[in-house]
Short mmCIF file of N, CA, C and O in Angstrom, two decimals:
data_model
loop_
_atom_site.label_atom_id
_atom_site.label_comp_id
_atom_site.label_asym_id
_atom_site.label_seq_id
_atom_site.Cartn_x
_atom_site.Cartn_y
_atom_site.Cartn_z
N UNK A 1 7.96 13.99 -0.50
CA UNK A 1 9.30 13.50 -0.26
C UNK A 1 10.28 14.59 -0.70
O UNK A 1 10.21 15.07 -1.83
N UNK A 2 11.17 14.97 0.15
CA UNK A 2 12.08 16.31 0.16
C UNK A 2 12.83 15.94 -1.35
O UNK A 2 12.64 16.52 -2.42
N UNK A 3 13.64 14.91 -1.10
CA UNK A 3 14.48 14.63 -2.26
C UNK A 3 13.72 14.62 -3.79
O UNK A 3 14.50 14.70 -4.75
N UNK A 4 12.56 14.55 -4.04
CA UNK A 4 11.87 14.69 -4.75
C UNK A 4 11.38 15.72 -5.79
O UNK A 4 11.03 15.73 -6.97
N UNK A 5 11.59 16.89 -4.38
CA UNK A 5 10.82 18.17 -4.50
C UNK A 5 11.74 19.60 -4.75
O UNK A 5 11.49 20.62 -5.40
N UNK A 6 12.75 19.23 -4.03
CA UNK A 6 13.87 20.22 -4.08
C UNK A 6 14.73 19.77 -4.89
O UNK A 6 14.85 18.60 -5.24
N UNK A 7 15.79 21.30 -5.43
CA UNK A 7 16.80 21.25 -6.44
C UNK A 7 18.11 20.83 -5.37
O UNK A 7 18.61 21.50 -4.46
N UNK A 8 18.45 19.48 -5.84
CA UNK A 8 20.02 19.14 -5.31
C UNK A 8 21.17 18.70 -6.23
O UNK A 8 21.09 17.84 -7.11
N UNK A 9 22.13 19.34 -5.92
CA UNK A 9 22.99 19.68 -6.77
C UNK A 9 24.29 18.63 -6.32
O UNK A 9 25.01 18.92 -5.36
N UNK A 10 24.51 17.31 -7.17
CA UNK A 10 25.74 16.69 -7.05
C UNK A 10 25.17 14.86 -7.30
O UNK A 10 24.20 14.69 -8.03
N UNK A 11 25.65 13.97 -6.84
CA UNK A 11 25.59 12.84 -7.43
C UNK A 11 24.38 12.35 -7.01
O UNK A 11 24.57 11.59 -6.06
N UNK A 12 23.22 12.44 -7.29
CA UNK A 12 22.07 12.34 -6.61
C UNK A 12 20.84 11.75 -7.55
O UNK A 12 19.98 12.37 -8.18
N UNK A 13 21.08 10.14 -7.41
CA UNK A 13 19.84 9.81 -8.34
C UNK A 13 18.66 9.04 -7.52
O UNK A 13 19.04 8.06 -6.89
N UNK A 14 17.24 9.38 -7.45
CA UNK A 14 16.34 8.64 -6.59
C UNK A 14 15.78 7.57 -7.51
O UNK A 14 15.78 7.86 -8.70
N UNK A 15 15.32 6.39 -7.16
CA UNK A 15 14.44 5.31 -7.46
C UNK A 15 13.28 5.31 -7.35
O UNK A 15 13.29 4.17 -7.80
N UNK A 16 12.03 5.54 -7.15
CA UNK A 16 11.01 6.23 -6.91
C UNK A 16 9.80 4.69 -7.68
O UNK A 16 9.58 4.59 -8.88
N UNK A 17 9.32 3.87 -6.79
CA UNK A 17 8.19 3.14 -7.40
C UNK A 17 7.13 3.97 -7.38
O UNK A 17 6.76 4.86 -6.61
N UNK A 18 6.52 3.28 -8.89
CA UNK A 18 5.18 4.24 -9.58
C UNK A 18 4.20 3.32 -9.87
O UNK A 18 4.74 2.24 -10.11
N UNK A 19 2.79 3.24 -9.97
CA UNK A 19 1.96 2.35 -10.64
C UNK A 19 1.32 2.88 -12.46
O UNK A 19 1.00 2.24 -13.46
N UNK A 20 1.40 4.55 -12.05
CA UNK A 20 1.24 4.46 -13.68
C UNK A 20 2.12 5.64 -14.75
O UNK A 20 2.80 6.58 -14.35
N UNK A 21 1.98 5.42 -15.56
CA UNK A 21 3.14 6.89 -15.84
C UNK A 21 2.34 8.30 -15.46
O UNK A 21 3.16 9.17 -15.15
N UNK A 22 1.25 8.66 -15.42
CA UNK A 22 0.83 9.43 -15.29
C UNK A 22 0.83 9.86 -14.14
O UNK A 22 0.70 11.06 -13.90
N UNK A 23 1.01 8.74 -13.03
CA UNK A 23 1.64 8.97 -11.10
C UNK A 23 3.29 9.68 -11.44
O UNK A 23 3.85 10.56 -10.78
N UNK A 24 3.76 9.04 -12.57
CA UNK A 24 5.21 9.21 -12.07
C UNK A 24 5.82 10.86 -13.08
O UNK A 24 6.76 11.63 -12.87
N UNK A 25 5.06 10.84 -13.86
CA UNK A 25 4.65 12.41 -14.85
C UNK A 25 4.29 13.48 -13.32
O UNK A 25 5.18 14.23 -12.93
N UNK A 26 3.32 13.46 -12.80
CA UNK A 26 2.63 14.29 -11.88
C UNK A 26 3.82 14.40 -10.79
O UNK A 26 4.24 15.56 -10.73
N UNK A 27 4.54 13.43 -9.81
CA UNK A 27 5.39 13.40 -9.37
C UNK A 27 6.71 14.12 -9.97
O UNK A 27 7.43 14.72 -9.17
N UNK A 28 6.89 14.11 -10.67
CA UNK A 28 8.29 14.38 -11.48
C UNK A 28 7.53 16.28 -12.02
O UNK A 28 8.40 17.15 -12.01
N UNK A 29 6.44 16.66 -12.33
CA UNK A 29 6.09 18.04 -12.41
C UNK A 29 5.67 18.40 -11.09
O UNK A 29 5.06 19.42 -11.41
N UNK A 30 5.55 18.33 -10.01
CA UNK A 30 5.09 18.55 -8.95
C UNK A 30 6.25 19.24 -8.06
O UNK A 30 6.49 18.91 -6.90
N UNK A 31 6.73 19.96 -8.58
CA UNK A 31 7.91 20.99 -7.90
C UNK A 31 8.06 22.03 -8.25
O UNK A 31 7.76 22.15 -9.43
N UNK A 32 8.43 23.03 -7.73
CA UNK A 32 9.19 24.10 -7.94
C UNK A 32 10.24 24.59 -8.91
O UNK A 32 10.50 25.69 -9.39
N UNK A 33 10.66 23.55 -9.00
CA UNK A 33 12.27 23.42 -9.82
C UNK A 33 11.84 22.81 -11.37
O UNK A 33 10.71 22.34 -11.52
N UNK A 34 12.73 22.83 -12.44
CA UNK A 34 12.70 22.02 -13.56
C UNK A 34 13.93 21.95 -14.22
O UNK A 34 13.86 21.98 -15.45
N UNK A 35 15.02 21.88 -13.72
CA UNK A 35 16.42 21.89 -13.89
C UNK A 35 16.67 20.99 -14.83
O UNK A 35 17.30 21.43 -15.80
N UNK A 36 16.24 19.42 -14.85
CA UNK A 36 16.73 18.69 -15.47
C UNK A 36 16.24 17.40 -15.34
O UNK A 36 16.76 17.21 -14.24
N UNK A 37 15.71 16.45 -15.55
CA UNK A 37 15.42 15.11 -15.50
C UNK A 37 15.69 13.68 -16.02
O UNK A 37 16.14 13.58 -17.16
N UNK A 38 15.45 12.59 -15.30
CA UNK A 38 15.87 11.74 -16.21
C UNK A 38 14.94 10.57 -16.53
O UNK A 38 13.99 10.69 -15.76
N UNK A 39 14.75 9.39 -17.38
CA UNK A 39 13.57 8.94 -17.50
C UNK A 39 14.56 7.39 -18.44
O UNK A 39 15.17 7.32 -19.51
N UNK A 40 14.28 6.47 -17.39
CA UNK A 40 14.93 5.52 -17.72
C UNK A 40 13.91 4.24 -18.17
O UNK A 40 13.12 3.82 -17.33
N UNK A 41 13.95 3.63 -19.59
CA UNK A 41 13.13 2.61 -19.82
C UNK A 41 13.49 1.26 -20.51
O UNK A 41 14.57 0.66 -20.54
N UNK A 42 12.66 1.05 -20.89
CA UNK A 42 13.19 -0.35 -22.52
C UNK A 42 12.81 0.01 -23.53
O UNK A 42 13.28 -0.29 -24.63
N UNK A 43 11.39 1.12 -23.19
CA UNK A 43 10.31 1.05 -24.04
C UNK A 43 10.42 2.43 -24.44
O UNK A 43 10.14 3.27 -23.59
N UNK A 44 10.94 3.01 -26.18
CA UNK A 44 11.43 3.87 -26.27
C UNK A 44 10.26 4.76 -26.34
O UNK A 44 10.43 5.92 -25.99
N UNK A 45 8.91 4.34 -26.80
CA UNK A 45 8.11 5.36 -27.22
C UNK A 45 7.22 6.00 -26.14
O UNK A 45 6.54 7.01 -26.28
N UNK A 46 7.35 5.20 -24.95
CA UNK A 46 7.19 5.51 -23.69
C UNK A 46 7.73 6.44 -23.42
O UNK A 46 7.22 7.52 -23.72
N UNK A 47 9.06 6.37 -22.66
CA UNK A 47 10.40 7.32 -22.61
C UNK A 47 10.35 8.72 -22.87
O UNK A 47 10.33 9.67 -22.09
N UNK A 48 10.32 8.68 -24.41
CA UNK A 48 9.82 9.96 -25.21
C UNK A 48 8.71 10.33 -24.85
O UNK A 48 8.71 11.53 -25.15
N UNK A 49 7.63 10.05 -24.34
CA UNK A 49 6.25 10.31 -24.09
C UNK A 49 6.48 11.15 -23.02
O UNK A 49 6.27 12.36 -22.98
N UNK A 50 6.99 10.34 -22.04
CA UNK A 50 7.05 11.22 -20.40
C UNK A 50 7.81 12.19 -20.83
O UNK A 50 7.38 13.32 -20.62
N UNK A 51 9.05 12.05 -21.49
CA UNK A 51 10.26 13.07 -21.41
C UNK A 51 9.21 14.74 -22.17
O UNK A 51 9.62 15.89 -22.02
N UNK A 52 8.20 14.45 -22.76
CA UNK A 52 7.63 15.55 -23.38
C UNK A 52 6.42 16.02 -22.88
O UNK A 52 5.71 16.86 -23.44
N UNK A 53 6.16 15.38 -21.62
CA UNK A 53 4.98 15.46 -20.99
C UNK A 53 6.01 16.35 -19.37
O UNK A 53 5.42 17.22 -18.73
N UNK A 54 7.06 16.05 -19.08
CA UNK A 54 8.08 16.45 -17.88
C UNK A 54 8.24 17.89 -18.06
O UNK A 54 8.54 18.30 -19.18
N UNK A 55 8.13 18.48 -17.37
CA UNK A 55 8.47 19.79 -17.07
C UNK A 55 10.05 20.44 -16.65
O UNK A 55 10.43 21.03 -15.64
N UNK A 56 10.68 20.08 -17.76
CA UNK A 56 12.31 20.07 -17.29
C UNK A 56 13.14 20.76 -18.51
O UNK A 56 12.89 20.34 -19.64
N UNK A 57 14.13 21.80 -18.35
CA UNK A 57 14.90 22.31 -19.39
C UNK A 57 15.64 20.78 -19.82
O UNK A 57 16.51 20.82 -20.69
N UNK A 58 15.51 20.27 -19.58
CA UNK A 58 16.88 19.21 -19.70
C UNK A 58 16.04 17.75 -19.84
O UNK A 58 15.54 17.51 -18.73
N UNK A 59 15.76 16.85 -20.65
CA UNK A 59 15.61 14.98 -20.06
C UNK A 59 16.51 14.58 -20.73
O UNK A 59 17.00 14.80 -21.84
N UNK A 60 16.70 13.79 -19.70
CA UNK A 60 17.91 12.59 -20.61
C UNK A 60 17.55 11.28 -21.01
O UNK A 60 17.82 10.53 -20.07
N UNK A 61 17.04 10.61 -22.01
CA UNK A 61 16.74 9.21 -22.08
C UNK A 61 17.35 8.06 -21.40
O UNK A 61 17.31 7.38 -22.43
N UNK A 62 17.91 7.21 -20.49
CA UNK A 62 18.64 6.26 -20.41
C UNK A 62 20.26 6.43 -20.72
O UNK A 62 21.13 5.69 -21.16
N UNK A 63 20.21 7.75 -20.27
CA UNK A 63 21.59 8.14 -19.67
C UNK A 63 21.35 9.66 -18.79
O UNK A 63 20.25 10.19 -18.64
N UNK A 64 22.63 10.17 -18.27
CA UNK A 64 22.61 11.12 -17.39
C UNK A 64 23.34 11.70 -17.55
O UNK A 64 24.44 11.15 -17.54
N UNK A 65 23.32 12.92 -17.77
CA UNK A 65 24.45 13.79 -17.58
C UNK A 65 25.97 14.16 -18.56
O UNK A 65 27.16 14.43 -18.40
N UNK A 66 24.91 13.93 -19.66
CA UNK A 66 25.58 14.24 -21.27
C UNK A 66 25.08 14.93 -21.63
O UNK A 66 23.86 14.95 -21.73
N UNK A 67 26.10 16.09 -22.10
CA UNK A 67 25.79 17.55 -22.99
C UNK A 67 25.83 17.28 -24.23
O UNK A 67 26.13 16.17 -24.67
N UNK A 68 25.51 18.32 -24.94
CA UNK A 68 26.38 18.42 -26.81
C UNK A 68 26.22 19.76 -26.49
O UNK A 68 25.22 20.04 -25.83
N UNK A 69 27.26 20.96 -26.93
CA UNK A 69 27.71 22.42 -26.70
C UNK A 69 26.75 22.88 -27.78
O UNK A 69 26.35 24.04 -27.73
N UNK A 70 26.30 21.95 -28.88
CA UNK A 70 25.08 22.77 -29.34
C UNK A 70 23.47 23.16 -29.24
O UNK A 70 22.79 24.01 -29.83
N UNK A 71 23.10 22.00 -28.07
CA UNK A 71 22.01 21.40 -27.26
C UNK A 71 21.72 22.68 -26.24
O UNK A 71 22.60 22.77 -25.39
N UNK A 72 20.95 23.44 -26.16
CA UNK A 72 20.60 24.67 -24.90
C UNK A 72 20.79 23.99 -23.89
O UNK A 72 20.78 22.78 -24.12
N UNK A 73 20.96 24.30 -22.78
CA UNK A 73 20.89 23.61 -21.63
C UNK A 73 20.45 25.28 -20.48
O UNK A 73 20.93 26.41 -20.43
N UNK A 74 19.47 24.67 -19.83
CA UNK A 74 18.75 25.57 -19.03
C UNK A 74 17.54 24.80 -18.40
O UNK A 74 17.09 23.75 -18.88
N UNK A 75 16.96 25.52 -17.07
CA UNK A 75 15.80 25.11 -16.78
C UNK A 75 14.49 26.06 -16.68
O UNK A 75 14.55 27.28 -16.70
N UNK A 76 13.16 25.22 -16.56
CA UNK A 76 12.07 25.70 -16.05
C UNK A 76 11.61 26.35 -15.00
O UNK A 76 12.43 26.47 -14.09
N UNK A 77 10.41 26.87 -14.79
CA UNK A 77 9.78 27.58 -13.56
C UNK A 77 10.97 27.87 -12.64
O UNK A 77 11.80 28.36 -13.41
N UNK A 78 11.66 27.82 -11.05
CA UNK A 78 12.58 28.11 -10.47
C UNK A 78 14.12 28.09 -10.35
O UNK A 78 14.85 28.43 -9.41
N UNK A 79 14.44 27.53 -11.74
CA UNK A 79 15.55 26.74 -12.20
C UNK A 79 16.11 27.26 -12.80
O UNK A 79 16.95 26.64 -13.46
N UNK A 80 15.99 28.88 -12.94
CA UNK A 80 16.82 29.72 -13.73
C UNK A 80 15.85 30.23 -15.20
O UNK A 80 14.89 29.74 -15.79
N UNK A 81 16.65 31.37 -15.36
CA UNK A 81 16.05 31.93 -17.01
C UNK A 81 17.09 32.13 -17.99
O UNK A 81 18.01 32.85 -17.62
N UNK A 82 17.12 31.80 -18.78
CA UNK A 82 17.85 32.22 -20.33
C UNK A 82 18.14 30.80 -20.10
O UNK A 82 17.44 30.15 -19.33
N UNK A 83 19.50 30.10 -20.98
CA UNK A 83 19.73 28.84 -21.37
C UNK A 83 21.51 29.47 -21.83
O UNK A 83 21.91 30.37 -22.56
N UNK A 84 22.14 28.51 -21.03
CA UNK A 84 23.99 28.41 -21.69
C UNK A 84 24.15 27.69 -22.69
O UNK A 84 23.11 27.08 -22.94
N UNK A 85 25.03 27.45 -23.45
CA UNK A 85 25.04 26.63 -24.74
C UNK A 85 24.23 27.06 -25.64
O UNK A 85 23.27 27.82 -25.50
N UNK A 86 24.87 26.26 -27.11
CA UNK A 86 23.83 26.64 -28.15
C UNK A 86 23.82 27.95 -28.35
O UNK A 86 24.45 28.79 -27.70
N UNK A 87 22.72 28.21 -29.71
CA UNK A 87 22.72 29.61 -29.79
C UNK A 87 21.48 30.04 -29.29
O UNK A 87 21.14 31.20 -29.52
N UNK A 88 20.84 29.38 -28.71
CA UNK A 88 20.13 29.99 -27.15
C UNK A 88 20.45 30.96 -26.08
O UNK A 88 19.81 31.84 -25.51
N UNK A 89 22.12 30.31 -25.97
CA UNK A 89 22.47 30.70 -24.94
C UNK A 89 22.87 32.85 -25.47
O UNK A 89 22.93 33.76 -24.64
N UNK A 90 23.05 32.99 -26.84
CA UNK A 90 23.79 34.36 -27.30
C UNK A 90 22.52 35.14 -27.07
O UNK A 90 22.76 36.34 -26.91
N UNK A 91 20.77 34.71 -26.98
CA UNK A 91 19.44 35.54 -26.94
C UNK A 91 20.37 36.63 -25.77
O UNK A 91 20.72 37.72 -26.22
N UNK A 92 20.74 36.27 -24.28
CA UNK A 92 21.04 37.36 -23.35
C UNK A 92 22.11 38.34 -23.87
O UNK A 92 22.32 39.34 -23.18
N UNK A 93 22.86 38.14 -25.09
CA UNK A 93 23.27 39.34 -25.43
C UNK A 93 22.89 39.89 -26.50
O UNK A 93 23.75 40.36 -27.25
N UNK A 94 21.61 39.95 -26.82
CA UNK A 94 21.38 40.29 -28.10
C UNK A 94 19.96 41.12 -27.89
O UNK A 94 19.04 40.74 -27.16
N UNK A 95 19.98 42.26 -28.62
CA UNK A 95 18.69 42.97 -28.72
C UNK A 95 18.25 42.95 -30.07
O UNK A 95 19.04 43.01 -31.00
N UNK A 96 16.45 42.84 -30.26
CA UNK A 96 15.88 42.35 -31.40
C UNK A 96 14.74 43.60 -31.29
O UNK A 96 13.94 44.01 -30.44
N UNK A 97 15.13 43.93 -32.61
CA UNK A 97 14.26 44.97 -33.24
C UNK A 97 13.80 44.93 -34.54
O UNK A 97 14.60 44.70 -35.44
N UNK A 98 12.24 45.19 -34.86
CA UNK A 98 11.90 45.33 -36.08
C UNK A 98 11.42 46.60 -37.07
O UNK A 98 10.56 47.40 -36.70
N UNK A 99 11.87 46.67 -37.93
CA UNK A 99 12.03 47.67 -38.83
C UNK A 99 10.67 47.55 -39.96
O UNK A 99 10.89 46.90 -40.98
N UNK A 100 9.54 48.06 -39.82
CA UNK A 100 8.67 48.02 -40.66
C UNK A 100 8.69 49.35 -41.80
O UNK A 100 8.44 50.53 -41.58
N UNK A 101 9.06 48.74 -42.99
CA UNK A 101 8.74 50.06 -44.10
C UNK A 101 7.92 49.24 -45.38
O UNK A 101 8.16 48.16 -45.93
N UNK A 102 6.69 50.42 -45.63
CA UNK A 102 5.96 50.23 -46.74
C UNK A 102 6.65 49.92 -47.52
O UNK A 102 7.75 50.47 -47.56
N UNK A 103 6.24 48.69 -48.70
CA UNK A 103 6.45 48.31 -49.95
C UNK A 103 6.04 49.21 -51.09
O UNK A 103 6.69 49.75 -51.98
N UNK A 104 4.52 49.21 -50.72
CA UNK A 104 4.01 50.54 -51.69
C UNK A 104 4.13 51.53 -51.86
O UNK A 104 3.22 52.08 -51.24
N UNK A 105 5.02 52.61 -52.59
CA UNK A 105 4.76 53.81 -52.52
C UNK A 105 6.21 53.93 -52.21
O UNK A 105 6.77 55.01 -52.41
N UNK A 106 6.54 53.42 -51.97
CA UNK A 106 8.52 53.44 -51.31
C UNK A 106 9.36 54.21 -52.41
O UNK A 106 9.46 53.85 -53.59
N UNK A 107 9.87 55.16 -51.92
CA UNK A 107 10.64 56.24 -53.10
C UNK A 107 12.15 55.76 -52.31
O UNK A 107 12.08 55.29 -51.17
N UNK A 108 13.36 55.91 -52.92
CA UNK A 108 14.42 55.40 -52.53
C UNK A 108 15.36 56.52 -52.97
O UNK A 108 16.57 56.42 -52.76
#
């Protein structure tokens, strides 16, 4: 199912009947994309289960489309690299280098 599979961008939520979570896990990783997801329940420990089993920079529990500016926000596999927000987002300007010097023997 197209809507399923591809990244669409704007008010776009599908309904999708499942028989087990593990149909609706496989479905929901079964793309290209991992932009963002959402995972709506009653049953919180459920919820959390899929949301960590989903292949998505982003799940939202039983809401959609709420940030916090300290939360990374980015996606998986085709969905982009690095992450905006957070201090995730400062890794693309930053270069990391390590400096190894002996303890022993160290004259100063």
């Amino acid at each position: 199912m197209t809507i399923a599979k591809e990244e669409i961008f704007g008010p776009v939520m599908t309904i999708l009947k499942f028989k087990t979570d593990e149909e609706a896990i496989d479905r929901a990783n079964h793309t290209e994309y991992g932009l963002a997801a959402g995972v709506m329940s009653t049953n919180g420990a459920r919820a959390i289960s899929a949301a960590h089993q989903i292949r998505a920079g982003t799940v939202w529990i039983n809401t959609y489309n709420s940030y916090d500016c300290a939360a990374p926000f980015g996606g998986y596999k085709q969905s982009g690299h690095g992450r905006d927000l957070g201090k995730e987002s400062l890794d693309n300007y930053l270069e990391t280098k390590s400096v190894m010097i002996p303890l022993v023997g160290l004259k100063c």
